[in-house]
PDB file of C-alpha atoms in Angstrom:
ATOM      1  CA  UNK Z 773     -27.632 211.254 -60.661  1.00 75.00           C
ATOM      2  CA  UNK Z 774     -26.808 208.798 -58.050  1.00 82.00           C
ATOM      3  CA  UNK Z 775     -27.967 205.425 -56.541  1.00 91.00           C
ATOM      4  CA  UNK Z 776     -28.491 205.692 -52.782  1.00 95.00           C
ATOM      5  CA  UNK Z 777     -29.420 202.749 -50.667  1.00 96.00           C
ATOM      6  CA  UNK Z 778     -30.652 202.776 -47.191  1.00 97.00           C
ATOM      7  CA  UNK Z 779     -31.045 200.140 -44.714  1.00 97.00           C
ATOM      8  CA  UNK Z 780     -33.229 199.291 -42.598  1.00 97.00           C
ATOM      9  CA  UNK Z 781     -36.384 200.369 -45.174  1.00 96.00           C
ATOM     10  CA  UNK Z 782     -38.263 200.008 -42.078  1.00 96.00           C
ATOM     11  CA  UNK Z 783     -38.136 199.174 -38.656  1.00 97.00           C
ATOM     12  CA  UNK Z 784     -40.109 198.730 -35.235  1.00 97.00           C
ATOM     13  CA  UNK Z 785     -38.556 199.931 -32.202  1.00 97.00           C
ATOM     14  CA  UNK Z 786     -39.090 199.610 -28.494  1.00 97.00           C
ATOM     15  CA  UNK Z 787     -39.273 203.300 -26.420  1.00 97.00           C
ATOM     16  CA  UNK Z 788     -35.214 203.531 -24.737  1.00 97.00           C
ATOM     17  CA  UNK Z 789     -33.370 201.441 -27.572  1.00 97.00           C
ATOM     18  CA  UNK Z 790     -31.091 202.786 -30.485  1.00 98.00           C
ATOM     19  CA  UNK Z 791     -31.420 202.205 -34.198  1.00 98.00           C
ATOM     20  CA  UNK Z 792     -28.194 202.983 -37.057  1.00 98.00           C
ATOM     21  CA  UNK Z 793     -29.341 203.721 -40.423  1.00 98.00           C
ATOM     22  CA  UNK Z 794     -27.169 203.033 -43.091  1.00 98.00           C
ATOM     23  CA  UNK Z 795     -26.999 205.248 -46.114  1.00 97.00           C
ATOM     24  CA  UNK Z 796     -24.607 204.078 -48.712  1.00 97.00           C
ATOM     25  CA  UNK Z 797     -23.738 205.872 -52.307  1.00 96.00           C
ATOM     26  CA  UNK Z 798     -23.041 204.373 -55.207  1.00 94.00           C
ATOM     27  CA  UNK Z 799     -20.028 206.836 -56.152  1.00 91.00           C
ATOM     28  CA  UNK Z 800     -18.101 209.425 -54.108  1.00 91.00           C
ATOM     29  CA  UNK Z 801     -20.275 212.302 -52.851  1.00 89.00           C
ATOM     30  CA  UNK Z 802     -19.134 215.397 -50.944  1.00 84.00           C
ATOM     31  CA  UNK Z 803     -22.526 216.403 -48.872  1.00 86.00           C
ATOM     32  CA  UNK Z 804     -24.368 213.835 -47.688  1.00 92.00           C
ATOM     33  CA  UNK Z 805     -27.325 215.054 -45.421  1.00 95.00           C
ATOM     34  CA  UNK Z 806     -29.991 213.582 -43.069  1.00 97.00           C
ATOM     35  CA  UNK Z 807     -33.608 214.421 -42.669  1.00 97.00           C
ATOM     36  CA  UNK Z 808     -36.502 213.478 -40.760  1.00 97.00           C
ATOM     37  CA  UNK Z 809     -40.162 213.614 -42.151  1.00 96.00           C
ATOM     38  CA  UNK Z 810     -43.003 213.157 -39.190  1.00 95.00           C
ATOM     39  CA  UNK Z 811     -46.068 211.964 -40.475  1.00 92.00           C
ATOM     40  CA  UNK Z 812     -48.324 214.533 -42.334  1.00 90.00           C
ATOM     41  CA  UNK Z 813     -45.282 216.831 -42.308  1.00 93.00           C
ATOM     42  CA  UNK Z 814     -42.294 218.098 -44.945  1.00 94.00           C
ATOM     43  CA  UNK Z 815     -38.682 217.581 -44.549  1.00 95.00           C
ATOM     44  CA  UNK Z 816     -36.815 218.909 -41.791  1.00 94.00           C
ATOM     45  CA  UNK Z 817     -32.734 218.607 -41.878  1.00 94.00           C
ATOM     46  CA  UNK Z 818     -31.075 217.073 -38.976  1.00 96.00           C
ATOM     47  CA  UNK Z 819     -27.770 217.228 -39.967  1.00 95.00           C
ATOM     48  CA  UNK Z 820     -25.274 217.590 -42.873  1.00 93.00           C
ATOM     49  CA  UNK Z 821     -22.752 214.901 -42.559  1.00 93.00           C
ATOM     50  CA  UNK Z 822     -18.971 215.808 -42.931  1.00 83.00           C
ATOM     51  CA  UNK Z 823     -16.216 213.321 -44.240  1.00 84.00           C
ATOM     52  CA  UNK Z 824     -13.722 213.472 -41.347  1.00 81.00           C
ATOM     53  CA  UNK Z 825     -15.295 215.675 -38.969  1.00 82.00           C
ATOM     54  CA  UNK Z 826     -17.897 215.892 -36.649  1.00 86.00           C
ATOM     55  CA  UNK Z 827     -21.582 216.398 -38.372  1.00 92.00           C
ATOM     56  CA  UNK Z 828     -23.167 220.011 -38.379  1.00 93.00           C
ATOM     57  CA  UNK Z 829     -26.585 220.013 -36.987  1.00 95.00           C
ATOM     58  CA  UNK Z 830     -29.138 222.202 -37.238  1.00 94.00           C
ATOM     59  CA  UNK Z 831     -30.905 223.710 -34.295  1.00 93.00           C
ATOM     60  CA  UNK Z 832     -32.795 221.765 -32.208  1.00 95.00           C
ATOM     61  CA  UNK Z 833     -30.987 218.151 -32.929  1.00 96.00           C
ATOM     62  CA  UNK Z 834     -28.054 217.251 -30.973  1.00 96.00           C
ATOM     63  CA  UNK Z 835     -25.035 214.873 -31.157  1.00 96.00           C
ATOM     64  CA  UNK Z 836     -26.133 212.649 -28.643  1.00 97.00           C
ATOM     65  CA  UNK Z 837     -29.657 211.935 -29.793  1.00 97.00           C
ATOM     66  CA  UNK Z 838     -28.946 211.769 -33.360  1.00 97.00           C
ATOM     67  CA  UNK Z 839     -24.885 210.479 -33.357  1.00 96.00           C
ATOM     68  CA  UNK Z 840     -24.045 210.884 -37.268  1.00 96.00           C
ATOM     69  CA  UNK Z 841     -20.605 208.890 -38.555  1.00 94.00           C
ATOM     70  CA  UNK Z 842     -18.997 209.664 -42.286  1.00 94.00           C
ATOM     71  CA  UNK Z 843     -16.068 207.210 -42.758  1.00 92.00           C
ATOM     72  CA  UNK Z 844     -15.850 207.967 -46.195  1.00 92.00           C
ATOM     73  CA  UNK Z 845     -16.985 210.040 -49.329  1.00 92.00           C
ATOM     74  CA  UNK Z 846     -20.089 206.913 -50.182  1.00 94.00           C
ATOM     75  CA  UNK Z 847     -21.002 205.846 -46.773  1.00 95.00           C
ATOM     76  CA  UNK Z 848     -22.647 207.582 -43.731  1.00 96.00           C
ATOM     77  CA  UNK Z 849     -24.863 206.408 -40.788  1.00 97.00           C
ATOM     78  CA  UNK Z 850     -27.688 207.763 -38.380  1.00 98.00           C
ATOM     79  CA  UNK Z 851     -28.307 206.607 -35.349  1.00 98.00           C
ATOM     80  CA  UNK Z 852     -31.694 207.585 -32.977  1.00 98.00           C
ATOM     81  CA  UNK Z 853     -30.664 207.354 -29.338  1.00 98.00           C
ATOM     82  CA  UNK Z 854     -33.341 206.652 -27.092  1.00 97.00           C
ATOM     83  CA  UNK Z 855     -35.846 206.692 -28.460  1.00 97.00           C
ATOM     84  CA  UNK Z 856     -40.099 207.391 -28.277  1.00 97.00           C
ATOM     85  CA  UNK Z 857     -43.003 207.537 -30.324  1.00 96.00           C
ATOM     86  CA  UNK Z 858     -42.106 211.287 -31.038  1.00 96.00           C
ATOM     87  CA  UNK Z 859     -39.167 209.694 -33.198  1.00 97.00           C
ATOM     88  CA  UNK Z 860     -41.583 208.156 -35.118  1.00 97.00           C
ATOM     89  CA  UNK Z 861     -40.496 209.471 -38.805  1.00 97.00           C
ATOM     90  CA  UNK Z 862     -39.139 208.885 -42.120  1.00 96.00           C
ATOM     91  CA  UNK Z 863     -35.343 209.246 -41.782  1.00 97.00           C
ATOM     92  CA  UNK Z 864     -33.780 209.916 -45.605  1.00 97.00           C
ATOM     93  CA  UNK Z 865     -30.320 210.315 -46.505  1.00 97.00           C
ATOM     94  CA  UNK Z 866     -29.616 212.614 -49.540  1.00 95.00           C
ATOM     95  CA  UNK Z 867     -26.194 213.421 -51.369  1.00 93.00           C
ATOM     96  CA  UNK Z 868     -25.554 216.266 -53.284  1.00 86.00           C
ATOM     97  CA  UNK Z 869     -22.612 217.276 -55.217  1.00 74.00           C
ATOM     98  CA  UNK Z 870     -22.040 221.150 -54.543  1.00 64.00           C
ATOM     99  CA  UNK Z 871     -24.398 223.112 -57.100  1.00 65.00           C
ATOM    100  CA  UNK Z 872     -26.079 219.797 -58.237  1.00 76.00           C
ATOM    101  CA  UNK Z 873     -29.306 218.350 -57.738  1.00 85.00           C
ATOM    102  CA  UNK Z 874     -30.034 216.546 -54.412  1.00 89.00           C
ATOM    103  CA  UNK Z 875     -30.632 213.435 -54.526  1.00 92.00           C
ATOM    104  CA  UNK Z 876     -32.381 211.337 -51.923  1.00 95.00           C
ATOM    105  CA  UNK Z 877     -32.393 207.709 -50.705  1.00 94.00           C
ATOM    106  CA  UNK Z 878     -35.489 205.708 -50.270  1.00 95.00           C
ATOM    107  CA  UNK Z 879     -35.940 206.405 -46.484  1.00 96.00           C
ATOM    108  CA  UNK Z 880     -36.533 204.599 -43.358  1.00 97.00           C
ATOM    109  CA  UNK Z 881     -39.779 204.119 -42.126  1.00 96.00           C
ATOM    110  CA  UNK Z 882     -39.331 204.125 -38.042  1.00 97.00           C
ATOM    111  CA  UNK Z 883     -41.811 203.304 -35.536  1.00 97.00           C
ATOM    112  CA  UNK Z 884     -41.442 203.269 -31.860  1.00 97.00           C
ATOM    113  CA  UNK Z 885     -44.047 201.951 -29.777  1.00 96.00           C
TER     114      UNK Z 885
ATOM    115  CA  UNK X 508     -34.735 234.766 -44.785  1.00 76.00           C
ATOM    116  CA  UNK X 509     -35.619 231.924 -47.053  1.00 85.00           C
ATOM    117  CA  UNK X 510     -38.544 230.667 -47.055  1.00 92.00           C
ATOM    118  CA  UNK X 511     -41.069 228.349 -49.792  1.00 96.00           C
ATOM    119  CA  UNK X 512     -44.545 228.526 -49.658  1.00 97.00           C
ATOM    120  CA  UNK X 513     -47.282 226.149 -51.235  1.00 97.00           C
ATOM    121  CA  UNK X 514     -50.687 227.400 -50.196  1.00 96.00           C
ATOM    122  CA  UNK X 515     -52.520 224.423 -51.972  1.00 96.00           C
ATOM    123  CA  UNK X 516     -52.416 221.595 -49.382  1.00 95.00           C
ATOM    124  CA  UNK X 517     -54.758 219.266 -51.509  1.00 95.00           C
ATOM    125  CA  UNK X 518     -55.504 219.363 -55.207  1.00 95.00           C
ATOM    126  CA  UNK X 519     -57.678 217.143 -57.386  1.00 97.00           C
ATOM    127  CA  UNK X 520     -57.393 216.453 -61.223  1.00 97.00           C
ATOM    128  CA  UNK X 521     -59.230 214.671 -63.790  1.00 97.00           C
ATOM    129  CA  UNK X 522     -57.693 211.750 -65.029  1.00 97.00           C
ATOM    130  CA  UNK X 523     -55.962 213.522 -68.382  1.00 97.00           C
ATOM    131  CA  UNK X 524     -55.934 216.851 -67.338  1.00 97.00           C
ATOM    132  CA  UNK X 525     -53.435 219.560 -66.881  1.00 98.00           C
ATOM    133  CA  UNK X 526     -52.935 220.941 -63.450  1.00 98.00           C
ATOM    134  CA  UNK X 527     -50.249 223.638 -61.691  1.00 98.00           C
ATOM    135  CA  UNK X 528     -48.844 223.106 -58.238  1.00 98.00           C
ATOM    136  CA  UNK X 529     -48.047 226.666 -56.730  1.00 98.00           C
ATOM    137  CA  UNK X 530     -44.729 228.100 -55.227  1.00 98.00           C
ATOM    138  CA  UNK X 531     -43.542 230.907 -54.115  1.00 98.00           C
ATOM    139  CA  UNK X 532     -40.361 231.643 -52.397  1.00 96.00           C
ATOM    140  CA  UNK X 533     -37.960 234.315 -51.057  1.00 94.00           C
ATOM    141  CA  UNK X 534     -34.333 234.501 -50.960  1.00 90.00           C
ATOM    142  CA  UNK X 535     -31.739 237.345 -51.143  1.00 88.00           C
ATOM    143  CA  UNK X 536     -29.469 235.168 -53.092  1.00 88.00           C
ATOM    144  CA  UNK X 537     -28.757 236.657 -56.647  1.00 89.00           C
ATOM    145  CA  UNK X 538     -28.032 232.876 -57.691  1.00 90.00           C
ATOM    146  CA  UNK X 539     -30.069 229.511 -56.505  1.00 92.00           C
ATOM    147  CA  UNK X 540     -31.775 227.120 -57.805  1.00 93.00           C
ATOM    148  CA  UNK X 541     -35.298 225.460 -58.016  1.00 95.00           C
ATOM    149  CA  UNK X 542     -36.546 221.829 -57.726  1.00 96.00           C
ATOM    150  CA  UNK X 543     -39.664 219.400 -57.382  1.00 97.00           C
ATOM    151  CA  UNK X 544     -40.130 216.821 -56.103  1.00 97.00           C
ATOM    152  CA  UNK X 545     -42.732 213.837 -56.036  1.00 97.00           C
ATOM    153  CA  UNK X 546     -43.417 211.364 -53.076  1.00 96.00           C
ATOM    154  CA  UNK X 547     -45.385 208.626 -53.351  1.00 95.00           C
ATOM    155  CA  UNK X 548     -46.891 206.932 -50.392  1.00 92.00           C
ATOM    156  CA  UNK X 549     -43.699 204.629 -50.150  1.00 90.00           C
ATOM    157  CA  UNK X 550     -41.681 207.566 -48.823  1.00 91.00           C
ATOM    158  CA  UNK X 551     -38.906 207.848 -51.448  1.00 92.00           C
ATOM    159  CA  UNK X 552     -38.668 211.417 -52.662  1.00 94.00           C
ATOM    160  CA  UNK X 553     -38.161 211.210 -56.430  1.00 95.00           C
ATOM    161  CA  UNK X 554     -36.347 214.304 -58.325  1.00 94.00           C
ATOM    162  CA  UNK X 555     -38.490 215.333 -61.572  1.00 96.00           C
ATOM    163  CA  UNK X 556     -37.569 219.246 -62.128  1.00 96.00           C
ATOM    164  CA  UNK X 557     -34.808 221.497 -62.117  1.00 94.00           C
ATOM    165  CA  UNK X 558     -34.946 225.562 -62.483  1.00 95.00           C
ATOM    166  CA  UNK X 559     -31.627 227.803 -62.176  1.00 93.00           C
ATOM    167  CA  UNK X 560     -32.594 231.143 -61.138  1.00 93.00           C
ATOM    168  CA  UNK X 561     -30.316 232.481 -64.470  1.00 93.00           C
ATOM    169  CA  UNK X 562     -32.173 229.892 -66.590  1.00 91.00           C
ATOM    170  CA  UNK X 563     -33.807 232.334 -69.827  1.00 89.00           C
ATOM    171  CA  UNK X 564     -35.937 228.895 -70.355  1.00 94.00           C
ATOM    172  CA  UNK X 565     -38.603 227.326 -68.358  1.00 95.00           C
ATOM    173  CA  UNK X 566     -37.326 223.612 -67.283  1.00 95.00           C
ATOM    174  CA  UNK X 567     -39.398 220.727 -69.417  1.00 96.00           C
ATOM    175  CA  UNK X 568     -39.140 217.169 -68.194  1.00 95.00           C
ATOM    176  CA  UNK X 569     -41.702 215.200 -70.254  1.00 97.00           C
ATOM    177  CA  UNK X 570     -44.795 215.811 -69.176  1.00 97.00           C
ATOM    178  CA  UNK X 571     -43.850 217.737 -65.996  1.00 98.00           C
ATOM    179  CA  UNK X 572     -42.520 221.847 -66.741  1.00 97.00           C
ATOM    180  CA  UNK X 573     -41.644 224.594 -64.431  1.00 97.00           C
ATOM    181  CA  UNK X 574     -43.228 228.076 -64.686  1.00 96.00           C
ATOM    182  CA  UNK X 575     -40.604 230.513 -63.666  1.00 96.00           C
ATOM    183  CA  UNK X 576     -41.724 233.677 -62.949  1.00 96.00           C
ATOM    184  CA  UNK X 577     -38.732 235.772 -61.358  1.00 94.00           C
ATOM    185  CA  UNK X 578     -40.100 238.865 -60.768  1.00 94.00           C
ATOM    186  CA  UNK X 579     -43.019 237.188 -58.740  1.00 95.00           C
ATOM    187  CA  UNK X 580     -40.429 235.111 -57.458  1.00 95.00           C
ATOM    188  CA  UNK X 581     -42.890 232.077 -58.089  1.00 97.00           C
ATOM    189  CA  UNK X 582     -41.743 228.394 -59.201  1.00 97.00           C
ATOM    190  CA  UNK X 583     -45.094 226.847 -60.173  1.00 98.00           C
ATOM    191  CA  UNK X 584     -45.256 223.109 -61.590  1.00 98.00           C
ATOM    192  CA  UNK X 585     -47.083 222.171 -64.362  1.00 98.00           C
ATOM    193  CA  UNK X 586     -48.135 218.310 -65.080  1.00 98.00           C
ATOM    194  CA  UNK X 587     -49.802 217.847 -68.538  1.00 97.00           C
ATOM    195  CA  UNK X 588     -51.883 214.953 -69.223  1.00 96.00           C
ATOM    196  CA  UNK X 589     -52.629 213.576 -65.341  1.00 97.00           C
ATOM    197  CA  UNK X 590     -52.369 210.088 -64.772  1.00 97.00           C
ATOM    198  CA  UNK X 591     -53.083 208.047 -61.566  1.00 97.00           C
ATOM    199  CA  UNK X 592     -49.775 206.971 -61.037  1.00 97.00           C
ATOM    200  CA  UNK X 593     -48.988 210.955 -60.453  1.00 98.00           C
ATOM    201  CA  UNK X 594     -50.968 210.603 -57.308  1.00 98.00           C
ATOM    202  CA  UNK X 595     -48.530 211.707 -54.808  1.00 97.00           C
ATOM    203  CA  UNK X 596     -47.288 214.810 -52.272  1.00 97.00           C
ATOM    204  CA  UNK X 597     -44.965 217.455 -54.332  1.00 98.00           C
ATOM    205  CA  UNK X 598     -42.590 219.420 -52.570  1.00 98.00           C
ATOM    206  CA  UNK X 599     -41.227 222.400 -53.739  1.00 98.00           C
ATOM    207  CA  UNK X 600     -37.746 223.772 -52.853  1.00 96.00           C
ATOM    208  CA  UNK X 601     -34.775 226.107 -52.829  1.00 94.00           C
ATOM    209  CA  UNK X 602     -31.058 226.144 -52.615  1.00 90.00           C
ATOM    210  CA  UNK X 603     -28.708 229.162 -52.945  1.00 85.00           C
ATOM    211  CA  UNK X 604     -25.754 228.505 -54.718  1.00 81.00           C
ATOM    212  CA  UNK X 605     -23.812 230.439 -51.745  1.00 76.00           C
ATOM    213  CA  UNK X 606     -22.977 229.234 -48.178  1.00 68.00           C
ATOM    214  CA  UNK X 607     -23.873 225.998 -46.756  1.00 67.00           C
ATOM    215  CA  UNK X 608     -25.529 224.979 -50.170  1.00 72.00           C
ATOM    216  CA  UNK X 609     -28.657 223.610 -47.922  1.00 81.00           C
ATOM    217  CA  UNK X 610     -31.806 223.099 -49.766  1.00 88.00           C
ATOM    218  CA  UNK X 611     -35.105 223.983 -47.726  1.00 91.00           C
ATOM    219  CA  UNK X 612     -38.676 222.483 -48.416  1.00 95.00           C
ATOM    220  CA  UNK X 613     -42.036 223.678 -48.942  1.00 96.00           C
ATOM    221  CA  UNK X 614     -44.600 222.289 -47.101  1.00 96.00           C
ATOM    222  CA  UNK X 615     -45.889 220.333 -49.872  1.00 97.00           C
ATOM    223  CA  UNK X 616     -48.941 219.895 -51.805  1.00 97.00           C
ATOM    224  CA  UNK X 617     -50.964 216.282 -52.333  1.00 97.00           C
ATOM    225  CA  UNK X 618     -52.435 215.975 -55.589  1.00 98.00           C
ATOM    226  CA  UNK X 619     -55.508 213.162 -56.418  1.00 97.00           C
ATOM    227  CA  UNK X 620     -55.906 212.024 -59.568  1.00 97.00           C
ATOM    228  CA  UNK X 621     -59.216 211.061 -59.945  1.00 96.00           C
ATOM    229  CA  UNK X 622     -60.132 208.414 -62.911  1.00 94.00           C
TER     230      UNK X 622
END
């Protein structure tokens, strides 16, 4: 398994600003993916986060809402551009290790008023 | 394509009491793999069942086991002995074992345990 922290755990946002979410591993981890959870809803992916290169998003999330950086194989962050209530989610980082089990952080809880 | 489907969107259980979560899924992937998962109302998603699709077995995880039904291509889970603290949502989902690895979700099913 594997011990995945995330920070914030929860946060309260103004419509226009940015929040980074950290999502940090406790060992070395080569997919590391973000999703997003809107209330009342299941998991959608945003992105799979690359060490070294650019993210690879799925269809309909973009680079410049949803900026993704992997410095290294334990550590990746998420950041929600401009924000509004629509972006009002649970953001959760999860790491898998090719044909293992995914394993997930314990989210961010985002509101934006 | 792939797909998972959970047609139950709310179950209640007796306190005690056995009950099945339903799956079904599709995929054209000879090999892939099967999981649950629970979320309680804090949000984390907590792993508690793996199925490979060569597994001869069904999966058994204390009181939590997979029914694996190939040929119907259905993944059910079965939780023996209900408690409240299983009050939750459970997602079911997939991943092929080819290309991008990428697991998708079903839409997820909340179970009420009542005492």
């Amino acid at each position: 398994s594997a011990v995945i922290s995330q920070k914030p755990s929860r946060d309260i946002c103004q419509r226009g600003t940015s929040l980074t979410i950290q999502c940090q591993v406790d060992s070395q981890v080569t997919m590391m993916f973000w999703y997003r959870q809107q209330p009342g809803q299941s998991l959608t992916l945003i992105a799979t986060a690359n060490q070294g290169s650019e993210a690879t998003y799925e269809s309909g999330f973009v680079i410049d809402k949803f900026p993704i950086s992997r410095p290294n194989l334990t550590f990746s962050t998420l950041t929600v551009s401009n924000m509004s209530p629509e972006d009002s989610s649970i953001y959760l980082c999860s790491v898998q290790r090719l044909t293992d089990t995914q394993y997930f952080g314990p989210g961010t809880r985002l509101t934006v008023l | 394509a792939q797909k998972i489907t959970q047609t139950q969107p709310g179950m209640f259980v007796q306190e005690k009491e056995a009950v099945t979560l339903d799956c079904t899924y599709d995929t054209s992937d000879p090999s892939y793999g099967l999981f649950w998962y629970k979320q309680p109302s804090s949000g984390e998603m907590i792993f508690l069942i793996y199925q490979g699709s060569y597994d001869q077995q069904n999966a058994t995880e204390g009181r939590y086991s997979l029914n694996f039904q190939k040929a119907r291509k259905s993944a059910n889970l079965v939780i023996s002995a209900s408690q409240l603290g299983d009050s939750a949502m459970y997602f079911c989902a997939m991943r092929p074992n080819t290309g991008g690895f990428k697991t998708i979700f079903g839409a997820g099913t909340r179970l009420f345990v009542k005492a």
